[in-house]
Amino acid sequence: MRPNKRIGLIVPAGNTTLEPDFYYFLSPYATIHATRIAGPVGVESEEGIDAFNEQVERAIQELSRAQVDVIVYGFTTGSFYREMNYCQALIRNIQSIAGIPVVTPSTAIIKALHDINAKRIFITTPYTKWNNEVLLKFLLGTEFDVIGLQGDDRLPKQAILKPMWNQEPEEIITSILALSIPTVDALICPCTAWRTLEVLGQLEEQMQTNIITANQAAIWETINLLGYEVSIKNIKKLHNPS
């Protein structure tokens, strides 16, 4: 029999990673139902993400027709680009419309860092300059000690032709292992389109540090909201619950 619980995903139109990750880990516990939002094509900007978020109410109404039990807003930058107060307001707005719990990648990452008692963090992203600047501003508003950030150094118009968030898992391993990262409690890998969850175990083993990815954190918070008590470090066991 299929599970009784239902998860609703709000997915950026070009993101082909969020849904497979949720299916892989959570299909034994819930059915997954997604709707997509197509933001402006090209380099991300504040105005473009504003336009994306203007479509969130429509997405909520569509997912509500499926009677989902939790909604996951799956656009990482869209949850941190206007700092924490905006992110919390976005969550409250979705909750007020849907009447159910809401997960965002940004707040899930913060909760996951608390779960492992992290203090010192380093951030590696597939983002270019603007996304990294607003992400850093968001995280500097938290209690964590941000030791450094490394993203895509290319110009945005160049990077968008072959975005880092479209890297194959082997490319992700190579690029992250090439970084010079000081001793920290956790390495953060945001972006729900980046396939970092697939190589999480390999990276943690080689780097000997905790790694928190956007999809890992969102999956972890979601499964706990569905009534299962799971540590962020144990979500890999969800795929094979027996």
XYZ file of C-alpha atoms in Angstrom, residues 26 29 115 219-221 223-224 227-238:
20
model
C 10.913 9.880 1.313
C 6.885 7.562 3.994
C 20.906 19.677 15.266
C 14.180 16.348 3.524
C 15.198 16.055 7.174
C 12.858 18.801 8.351
C 10.274 13.864 7.609
C 10.283 15.228 11.149
C 5.984 12.699 12.720
C 9.250 10.768 12.413
C 12.109 11.637 14.747
C 15.238 11.497 12.602
C 18.651 13.067 13.111
C 20.100 15.040 10.213
C 23.014 12.576 10.204
C 20.706 9.608 9.727
C 18.644 10.623 6.707
C 20.657 8.328 4.440
C 18.980 5.415 6.248
C 15.541 6.644 5.148
